[in-house]
CSV table of C-alpha atoms and ligand atoms in Angstrom, one decimal:
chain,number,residue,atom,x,y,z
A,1,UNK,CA,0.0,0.0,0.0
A,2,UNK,CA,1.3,3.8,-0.6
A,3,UNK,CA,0.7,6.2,2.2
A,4,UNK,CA,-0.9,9.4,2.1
A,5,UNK,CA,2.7,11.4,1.5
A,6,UNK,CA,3.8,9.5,-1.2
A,7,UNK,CA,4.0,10.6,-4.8
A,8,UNK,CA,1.8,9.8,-7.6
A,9,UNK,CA,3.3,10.0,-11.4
A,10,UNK,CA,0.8,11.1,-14.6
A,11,UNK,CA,1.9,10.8,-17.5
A,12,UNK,CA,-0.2,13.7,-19.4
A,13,UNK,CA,-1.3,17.2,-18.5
A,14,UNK,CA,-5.0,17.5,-19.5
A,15,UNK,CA,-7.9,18.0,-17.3
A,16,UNK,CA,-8.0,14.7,-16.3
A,17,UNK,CA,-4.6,14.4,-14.9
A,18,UNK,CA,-5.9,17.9,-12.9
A,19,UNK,CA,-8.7,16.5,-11.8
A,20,UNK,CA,-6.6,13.2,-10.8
A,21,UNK,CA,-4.1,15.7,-8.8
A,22,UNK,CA,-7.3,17.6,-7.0
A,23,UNK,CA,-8.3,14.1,-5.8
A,24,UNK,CA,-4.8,12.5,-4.4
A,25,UNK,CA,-4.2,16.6,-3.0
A,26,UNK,CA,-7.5,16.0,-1.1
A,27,UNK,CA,-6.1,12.4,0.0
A,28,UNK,CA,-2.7,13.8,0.9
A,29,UNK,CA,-0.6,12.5,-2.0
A,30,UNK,CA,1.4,14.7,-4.3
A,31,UNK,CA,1.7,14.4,-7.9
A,32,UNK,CA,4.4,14.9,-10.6
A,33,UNK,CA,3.2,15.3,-14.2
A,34,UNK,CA,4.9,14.7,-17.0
A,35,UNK,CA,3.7,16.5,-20.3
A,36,UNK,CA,4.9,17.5,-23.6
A,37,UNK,CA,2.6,20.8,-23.1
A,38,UNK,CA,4.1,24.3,-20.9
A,39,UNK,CA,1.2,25.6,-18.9
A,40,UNK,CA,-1.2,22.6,-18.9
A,41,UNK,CA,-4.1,22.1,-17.1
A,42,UNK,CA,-2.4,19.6,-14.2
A,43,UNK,CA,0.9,21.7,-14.4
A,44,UNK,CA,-0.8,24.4,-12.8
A,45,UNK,CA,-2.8,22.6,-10.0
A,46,UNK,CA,0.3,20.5,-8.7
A,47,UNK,CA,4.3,21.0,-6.9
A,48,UNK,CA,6.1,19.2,-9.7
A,49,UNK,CA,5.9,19.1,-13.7
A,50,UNK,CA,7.9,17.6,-16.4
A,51,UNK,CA,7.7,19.3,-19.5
A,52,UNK,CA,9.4,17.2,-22.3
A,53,UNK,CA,8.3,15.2,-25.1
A,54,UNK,CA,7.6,11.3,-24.2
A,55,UNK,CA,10.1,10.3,-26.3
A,56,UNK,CA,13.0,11.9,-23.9
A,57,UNK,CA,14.5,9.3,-22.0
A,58,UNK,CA,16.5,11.1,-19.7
A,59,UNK,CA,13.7,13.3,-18.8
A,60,UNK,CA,11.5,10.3,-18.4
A,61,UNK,CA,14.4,7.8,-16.0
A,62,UNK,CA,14.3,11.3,-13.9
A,63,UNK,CA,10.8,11.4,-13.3
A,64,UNK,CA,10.4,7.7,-12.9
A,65,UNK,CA,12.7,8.5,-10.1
A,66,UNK,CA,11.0,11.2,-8.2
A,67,UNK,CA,7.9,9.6,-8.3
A,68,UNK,CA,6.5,6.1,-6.4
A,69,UNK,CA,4.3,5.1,-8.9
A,70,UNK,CA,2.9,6.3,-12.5
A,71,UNK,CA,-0.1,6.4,-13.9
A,72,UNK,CA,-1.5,8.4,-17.2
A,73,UNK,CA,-4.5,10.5,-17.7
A,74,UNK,CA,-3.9,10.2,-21.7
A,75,UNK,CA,-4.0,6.7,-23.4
A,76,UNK,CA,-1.7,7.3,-26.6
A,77,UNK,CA,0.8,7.6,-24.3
A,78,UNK,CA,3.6,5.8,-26.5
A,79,UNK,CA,4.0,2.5,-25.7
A,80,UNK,CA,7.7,2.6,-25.7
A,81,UNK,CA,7.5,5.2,-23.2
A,82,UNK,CA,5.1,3.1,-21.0
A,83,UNK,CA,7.6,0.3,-21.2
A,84,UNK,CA,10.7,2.4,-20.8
A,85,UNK,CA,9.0,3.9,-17.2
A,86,UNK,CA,8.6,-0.4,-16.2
A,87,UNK,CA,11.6,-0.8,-16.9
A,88,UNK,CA,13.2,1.7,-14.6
A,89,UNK,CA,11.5,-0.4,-11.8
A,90,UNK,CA,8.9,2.0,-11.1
A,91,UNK,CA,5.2,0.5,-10.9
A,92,UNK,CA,2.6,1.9,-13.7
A,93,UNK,CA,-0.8,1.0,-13.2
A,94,UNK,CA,-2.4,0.3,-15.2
A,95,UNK,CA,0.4,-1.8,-17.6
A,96,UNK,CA,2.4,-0.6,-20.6
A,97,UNK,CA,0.6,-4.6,-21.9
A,98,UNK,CA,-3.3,-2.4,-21.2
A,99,UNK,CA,-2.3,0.4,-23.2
A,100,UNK,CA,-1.0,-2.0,-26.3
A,101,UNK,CA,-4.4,-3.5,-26.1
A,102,UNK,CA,-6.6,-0.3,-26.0
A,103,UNK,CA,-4.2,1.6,-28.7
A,104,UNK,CA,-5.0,0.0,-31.4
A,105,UNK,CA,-9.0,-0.4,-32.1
A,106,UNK,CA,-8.2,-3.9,-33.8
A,107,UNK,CA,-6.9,-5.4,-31.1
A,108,UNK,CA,-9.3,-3.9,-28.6
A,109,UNK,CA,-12.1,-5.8,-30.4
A,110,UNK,CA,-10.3,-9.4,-31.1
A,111,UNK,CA,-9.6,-9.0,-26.9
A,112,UNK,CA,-13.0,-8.4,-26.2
A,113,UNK,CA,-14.1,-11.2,-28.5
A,114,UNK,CA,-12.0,-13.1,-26.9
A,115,UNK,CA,-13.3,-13.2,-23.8
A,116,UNK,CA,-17.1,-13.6,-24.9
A,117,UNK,CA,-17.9,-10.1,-24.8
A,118,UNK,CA,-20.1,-8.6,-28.3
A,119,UNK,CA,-19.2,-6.1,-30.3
A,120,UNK,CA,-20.7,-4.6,-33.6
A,121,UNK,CA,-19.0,-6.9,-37.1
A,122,UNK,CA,-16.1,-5.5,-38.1
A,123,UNK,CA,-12.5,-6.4,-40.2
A,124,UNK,CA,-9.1,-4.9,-40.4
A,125,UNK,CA,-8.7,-3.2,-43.3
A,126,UNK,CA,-5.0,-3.1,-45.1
A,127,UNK,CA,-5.6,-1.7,-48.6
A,128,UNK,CA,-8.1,-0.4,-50.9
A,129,UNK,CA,-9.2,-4.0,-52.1
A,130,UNK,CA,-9.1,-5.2,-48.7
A,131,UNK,CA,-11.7,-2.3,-47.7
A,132,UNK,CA,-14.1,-3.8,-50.7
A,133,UNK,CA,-13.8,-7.0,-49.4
A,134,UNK,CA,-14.8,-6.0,-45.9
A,135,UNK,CA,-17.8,-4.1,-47.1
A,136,UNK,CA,-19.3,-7.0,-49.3
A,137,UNK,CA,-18.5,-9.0,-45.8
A,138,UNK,CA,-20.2,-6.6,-43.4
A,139,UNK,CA,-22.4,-4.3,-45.3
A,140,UNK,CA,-22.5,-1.0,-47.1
A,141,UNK,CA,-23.1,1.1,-43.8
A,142,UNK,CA,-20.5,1.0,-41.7
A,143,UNK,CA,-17.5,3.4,-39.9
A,144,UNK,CA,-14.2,3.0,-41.2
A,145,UNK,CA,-11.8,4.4,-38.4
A,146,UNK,CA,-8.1,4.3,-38.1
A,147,UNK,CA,-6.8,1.5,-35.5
A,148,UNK,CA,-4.4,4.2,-34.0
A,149,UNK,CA,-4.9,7.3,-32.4
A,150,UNK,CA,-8.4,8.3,-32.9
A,151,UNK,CA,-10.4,10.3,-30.6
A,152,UNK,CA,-13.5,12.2,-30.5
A,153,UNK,CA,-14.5,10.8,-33.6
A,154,UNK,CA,-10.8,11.8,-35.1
A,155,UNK,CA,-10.0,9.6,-37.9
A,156,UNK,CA,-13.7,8.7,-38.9
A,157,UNK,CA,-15.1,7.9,-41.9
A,158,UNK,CA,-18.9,6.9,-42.3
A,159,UNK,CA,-19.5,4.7,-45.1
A,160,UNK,CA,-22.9,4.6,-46.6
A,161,UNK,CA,-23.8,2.7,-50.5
A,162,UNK,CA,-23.1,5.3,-51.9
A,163,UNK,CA,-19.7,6.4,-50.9
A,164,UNK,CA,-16.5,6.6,-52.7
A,165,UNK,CA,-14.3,3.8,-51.1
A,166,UNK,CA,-11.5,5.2,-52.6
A,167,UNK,CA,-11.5,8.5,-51.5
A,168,UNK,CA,-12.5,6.9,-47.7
A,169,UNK,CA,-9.7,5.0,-47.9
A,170,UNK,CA,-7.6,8.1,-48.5
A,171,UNK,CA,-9.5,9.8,-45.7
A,172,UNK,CA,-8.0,7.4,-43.3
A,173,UNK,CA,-4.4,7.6,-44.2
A,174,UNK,CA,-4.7,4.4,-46.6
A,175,UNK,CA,-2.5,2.1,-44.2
A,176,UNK,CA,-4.2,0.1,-41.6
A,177,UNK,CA,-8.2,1.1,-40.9
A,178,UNK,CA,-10.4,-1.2,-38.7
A,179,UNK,CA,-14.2,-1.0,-40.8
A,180,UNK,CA,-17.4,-1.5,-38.0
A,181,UNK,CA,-21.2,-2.6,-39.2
A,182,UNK,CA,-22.7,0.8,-38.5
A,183,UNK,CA,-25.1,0.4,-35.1
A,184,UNK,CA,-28.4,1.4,-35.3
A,185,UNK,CA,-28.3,2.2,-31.7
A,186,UNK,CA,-31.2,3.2,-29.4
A,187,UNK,CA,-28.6,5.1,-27.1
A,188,UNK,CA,-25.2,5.3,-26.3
A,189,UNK,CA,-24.2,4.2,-22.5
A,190,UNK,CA,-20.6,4.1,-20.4
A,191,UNK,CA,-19.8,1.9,-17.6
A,192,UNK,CA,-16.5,3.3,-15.5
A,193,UNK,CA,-15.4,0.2,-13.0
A,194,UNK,CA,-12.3,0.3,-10.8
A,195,UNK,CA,-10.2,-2.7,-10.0
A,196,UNK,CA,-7.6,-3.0,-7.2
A,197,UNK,CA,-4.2,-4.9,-6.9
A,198,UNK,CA,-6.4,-7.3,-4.9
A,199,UNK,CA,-8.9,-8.0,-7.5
A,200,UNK,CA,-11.5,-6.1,-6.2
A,201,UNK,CA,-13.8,-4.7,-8.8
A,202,UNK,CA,-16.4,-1.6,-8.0
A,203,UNK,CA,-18.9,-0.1,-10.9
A,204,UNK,CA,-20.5,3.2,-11.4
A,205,UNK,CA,-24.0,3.6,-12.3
A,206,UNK,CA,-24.7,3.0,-16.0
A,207,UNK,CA,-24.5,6.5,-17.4
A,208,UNK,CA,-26.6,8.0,-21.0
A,209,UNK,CA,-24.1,9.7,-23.3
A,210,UNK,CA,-25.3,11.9,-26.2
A,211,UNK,CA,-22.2,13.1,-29.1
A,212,UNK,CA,-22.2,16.2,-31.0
A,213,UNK,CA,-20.3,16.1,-34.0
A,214,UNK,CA,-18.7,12.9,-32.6
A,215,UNK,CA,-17.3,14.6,-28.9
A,216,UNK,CA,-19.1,14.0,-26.1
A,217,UNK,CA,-21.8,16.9,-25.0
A,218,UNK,CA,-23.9,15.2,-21.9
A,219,UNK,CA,-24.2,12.8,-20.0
A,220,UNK,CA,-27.4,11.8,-18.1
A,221,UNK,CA,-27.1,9.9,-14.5
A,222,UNK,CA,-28.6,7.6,-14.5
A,223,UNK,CA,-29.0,6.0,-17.9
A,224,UNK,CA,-32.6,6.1,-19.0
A,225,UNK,CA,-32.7,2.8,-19.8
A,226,UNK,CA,-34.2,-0.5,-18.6
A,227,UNK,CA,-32.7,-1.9,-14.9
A,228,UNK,CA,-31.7,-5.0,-16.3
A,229,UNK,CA,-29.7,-3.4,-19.5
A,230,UNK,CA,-27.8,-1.4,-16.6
A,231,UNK,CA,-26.9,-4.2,-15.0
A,232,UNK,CA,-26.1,-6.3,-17.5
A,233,UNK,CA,-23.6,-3.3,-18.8
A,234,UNK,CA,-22.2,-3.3,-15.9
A,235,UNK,CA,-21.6,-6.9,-15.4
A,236,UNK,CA,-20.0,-6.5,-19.3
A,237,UNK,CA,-17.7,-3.7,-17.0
A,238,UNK,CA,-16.5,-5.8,-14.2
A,239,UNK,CA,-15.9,-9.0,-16.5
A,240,UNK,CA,-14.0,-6.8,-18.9
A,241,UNK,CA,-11.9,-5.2,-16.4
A,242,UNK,CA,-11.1,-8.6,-14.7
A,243,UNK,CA,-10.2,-10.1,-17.7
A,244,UNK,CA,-7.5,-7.1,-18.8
A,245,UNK,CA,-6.3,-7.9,-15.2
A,246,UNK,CA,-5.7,-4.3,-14.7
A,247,UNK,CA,-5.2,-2.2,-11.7
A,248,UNK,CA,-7.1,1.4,-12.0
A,249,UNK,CA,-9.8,2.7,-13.6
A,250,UNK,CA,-11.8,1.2,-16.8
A,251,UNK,CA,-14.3,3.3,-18.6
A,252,UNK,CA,-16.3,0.9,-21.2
A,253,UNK,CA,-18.1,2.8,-23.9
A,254,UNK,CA,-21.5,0.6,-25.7
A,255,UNK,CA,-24.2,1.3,-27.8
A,256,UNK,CA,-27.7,0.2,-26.7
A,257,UNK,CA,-29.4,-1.1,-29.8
A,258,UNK,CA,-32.8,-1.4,-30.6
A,259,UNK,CA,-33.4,-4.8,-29.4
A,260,UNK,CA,-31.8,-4.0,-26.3
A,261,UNK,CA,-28.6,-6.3,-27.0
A,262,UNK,CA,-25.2,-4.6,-25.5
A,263,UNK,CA,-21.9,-3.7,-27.7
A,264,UNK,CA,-19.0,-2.4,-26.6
A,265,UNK,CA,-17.8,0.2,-29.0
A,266,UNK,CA,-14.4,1.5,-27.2
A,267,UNK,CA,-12.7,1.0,-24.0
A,268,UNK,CA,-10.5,3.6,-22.3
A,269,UNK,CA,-8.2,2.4,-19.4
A,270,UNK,CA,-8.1,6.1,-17.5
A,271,UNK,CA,-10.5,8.6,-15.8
A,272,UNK,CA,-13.3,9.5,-18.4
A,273,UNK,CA,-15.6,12.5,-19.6
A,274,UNK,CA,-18.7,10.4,-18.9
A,275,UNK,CA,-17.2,10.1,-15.1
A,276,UNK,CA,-17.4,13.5,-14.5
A,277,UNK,CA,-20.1,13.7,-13.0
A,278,UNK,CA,-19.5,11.4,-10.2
A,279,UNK,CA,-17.2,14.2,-8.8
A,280,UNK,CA,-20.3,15.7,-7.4
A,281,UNK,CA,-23.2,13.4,-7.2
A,282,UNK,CA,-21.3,10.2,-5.8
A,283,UNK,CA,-19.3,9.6,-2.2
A,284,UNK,CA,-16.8,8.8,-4.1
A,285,UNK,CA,-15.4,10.2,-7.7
A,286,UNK,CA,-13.5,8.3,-10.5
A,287,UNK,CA,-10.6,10.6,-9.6
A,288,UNK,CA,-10.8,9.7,-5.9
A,289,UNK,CA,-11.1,6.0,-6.8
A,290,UNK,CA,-8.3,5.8,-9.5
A,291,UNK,CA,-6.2,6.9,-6.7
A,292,UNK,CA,-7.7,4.4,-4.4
A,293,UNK,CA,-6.9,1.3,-6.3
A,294,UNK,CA,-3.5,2.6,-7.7
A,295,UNK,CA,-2.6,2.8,-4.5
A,296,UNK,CA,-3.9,-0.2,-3.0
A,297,UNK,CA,-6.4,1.6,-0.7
A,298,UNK,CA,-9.6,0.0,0.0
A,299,UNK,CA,-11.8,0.9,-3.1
A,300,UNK,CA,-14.7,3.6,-2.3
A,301,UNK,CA,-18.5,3.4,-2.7
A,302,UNK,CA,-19.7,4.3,-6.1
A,303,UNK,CA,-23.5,4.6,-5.2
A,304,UNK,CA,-24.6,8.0,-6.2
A,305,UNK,CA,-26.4,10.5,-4.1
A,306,UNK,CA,-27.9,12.7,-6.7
A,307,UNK,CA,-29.0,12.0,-10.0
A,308,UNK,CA,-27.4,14.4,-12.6
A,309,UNK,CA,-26.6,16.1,-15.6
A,310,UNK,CA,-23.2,16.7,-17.2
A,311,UNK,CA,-23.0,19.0,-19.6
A,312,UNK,CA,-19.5,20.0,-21.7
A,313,UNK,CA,-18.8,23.2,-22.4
A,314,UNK,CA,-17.1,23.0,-25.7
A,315,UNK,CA,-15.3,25.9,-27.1
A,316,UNK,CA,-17.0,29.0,-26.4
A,317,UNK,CA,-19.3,27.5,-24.4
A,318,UNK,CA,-17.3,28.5,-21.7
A,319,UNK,CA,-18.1,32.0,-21.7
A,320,UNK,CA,-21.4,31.3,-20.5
A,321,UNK,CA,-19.9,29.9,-17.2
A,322,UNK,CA,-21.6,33.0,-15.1
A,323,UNK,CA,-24.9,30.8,-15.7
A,324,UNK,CA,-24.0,27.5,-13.9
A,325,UNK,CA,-22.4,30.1,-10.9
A,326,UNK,CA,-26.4,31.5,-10.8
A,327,UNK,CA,-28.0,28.1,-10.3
A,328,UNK,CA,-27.8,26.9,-7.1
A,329,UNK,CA,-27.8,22.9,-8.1
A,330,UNK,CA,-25.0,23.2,-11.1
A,331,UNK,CA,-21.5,22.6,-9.6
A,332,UNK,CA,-18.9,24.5,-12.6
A,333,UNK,CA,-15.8,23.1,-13.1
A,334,UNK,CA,-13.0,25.2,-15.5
A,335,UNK,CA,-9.5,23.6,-16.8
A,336,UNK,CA,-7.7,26.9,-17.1
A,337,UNK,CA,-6.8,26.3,-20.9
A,338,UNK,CA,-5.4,29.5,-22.4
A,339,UNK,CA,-7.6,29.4,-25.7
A,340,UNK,CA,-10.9,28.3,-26.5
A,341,UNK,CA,-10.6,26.9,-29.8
A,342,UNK,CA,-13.6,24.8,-31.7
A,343,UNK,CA,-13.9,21.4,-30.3
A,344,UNK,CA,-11.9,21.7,-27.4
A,345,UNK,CA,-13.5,20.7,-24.0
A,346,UNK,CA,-13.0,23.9,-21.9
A,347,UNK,CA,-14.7,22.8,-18.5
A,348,UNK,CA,-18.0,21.2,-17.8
A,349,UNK,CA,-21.2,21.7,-15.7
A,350,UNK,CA,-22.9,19.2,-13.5
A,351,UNK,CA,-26.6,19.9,-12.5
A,352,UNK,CA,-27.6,17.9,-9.7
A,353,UNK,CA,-30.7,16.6,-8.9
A,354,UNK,CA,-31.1,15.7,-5.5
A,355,UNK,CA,-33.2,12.4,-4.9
A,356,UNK,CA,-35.6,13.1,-2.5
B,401,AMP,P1,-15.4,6.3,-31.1
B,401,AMP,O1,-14.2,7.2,-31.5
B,401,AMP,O2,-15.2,4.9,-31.6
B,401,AMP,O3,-15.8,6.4,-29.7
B,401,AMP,O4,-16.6,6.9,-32.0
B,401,AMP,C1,-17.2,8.2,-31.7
B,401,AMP,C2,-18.7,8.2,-31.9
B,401,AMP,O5,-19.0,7.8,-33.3
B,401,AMP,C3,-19.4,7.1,-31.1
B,401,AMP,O6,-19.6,7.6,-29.8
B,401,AMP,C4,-20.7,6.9,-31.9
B,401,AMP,O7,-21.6,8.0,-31.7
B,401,AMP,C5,-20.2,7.0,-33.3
B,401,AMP,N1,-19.8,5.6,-33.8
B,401,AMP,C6,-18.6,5.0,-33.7
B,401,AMP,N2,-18.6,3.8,-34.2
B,401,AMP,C7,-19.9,3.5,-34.5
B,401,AMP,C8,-20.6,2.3,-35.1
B,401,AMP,N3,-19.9,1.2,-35.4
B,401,AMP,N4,-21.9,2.4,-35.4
B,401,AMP,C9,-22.6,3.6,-35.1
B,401,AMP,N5,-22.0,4.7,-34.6
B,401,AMP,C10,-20.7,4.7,-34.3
């Protein structure tokens, strides 16, 4: 177990790492981040940043000495980074062997297959006239993404009968594309479930997530959905983070469809957007519990005691932050980010409503 006192490594400087720092602050830890970015959002809520590029060994073996344990708040970490901090001797939870599954959508969907868990149809796509194959295999409506790297719908391509497979294939960088049987989906849901070095598992309600132009906008607590399709998400959760074996937090991403079957879509082995809202409506957030099982403390409840609304505020959005201040039920949280460019997540607002 690591004390209060001790010091917790993030690799990554976004407002997840900050929000990560505020929790272990609150718990008595300190944290070091390490980030390619001056002036990020963690760097300026915590005693000790790294600012060098991932690649930087020398930066890196100095930071995997400072530090009693790493963690990251960004999954494309590099995996030769990940494996260059093991190898210093320095704990990273969860594993460098995690983040080669969840990097690369491919082999994200062959693990989940795996272990019994469904997804939509999809193939790996290498070339042009492997991209024609796969759609006479799976259907003209489908997503063709890029395995590596995506995000926030980065990298997408929808493919309807009509579409030029050519130019999607360009689209995509033409080297290695994963192509997914479109969902027809009646909703889209998240499960976040922690796991400790012990193998204890704890899940969060099954939340309601709803995309604008592919980045997520809100998310509704709890999913409006039937009991038993929450539960059996959430089962999907635990299983999935027992079977990666990992130690931290899991946030698993799956469309609801019509007939009320379960798919996962994506998995994402960090704190997540969805989550957010468990910093103010649960006893205990995913920030607070990512701590708790990296550390090996006893894992916290996850039973909510509000229902509640997150909303993003995207961009400009943020200027409208006096609003959420004026309503006595919406907690505001801001990331300090210099600039509000399109697209980029800014801060967010949870309205809470109190179960009475
Ligand atoms: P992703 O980057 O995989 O999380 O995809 C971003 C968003 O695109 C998802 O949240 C869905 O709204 C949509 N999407 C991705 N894959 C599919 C799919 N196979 N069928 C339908 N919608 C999808």
């Amino acid at each position: 177990m690591l004390a209060p006192g001790a010091v917790i490594g993030i690799l990554g400087g976004g407002q997840l790492g900050r929000m990560v720092a505020g929790a272990a602050a609150a718990l008595g830890y300190r944290c070091h981040i390490f980030t390619p970015e001056r002036e990020s959002p963690a760097s300026l809520v915590t005693p000790f940043t790294t600012v060098a590029p991932f690649d930087d060994e020398a930066a890196l073996a100095r930071f995997a000495a400072s530090v009693d344990i790493v963690t990251f708040e960004f999954e494309n970490v590099p995996a030769e980074t990940a494996e260059f901090i093991a190898a210093q001797g320095r704990a990273m939870h969860p594993g460098p062997d995690v983040l080669r599954v969840t990097q690369d959508r491919v082999r994200e969907k062959d693990f989940l297959r795996s272990v019994g868990v469904a997804t939509t149809d999809y193939r790996e796509v290498t070339s042009l006239a492997g991209l024609r194959r796969a759609v006479s295999e799976i259907g003209p409506r489908g997503v063709l993404k890029t395995v590596r790297l995506g995000y926030d719908g980065k990298g997408q391509v929808m493919l309807r009968p009509e579409s030029d497979l050519a130019e999607a294939w360009q689209r995509v960088g033409g080297e290695v594309a994963i192509l997914e049987a479109l969902v027809d989906f009646a909703c889209e849901i998240s499960v976040i479930v922690a796991r400790n070095g012990a193998g204890e598992t704890a899940s969060y309600p099954t939340v309601e997530n709803q995309h604008v132009n592919h980045i997520l906008d809100t998310t509704i607590a709890p999913a409006r959905i039937a009991p038993e399709t929450a539960a059996r998400a959430e089962a999907v959760a635990r299983h999935v983070v027992a079977a990666l074996g990992m130690t931290g937090l899991l946030a698993v991403e799956m469309f609801v469809t019509k007939s009320g079957e379960v798919l996962v879509n994506e998995l994402a082995p960090r704190p997540h957007n969805s989550g957010h809202w468990t910093l103010d409506a649960c006893y205990t957030s995913q920030f607070e519990q990512l701590v708790r099982a990296i550390c090996g403390l006893p894992l916290g409840s996850t039973a909510a005691h509000s229902d509640a609304v997150m909303k993003n505020l995207i961009g400009d959005a943020v200027d409208t932050w006096r609003d959420a201040l004026a309503d006595p039920l919406a907690k505001l949280h801001i990331y300090g980010k210099a600039e509000a460019r399109p697209g980029r997540k800014m801060g967010h607002v949870t309205r809470l409503l109190p179960r009475s």
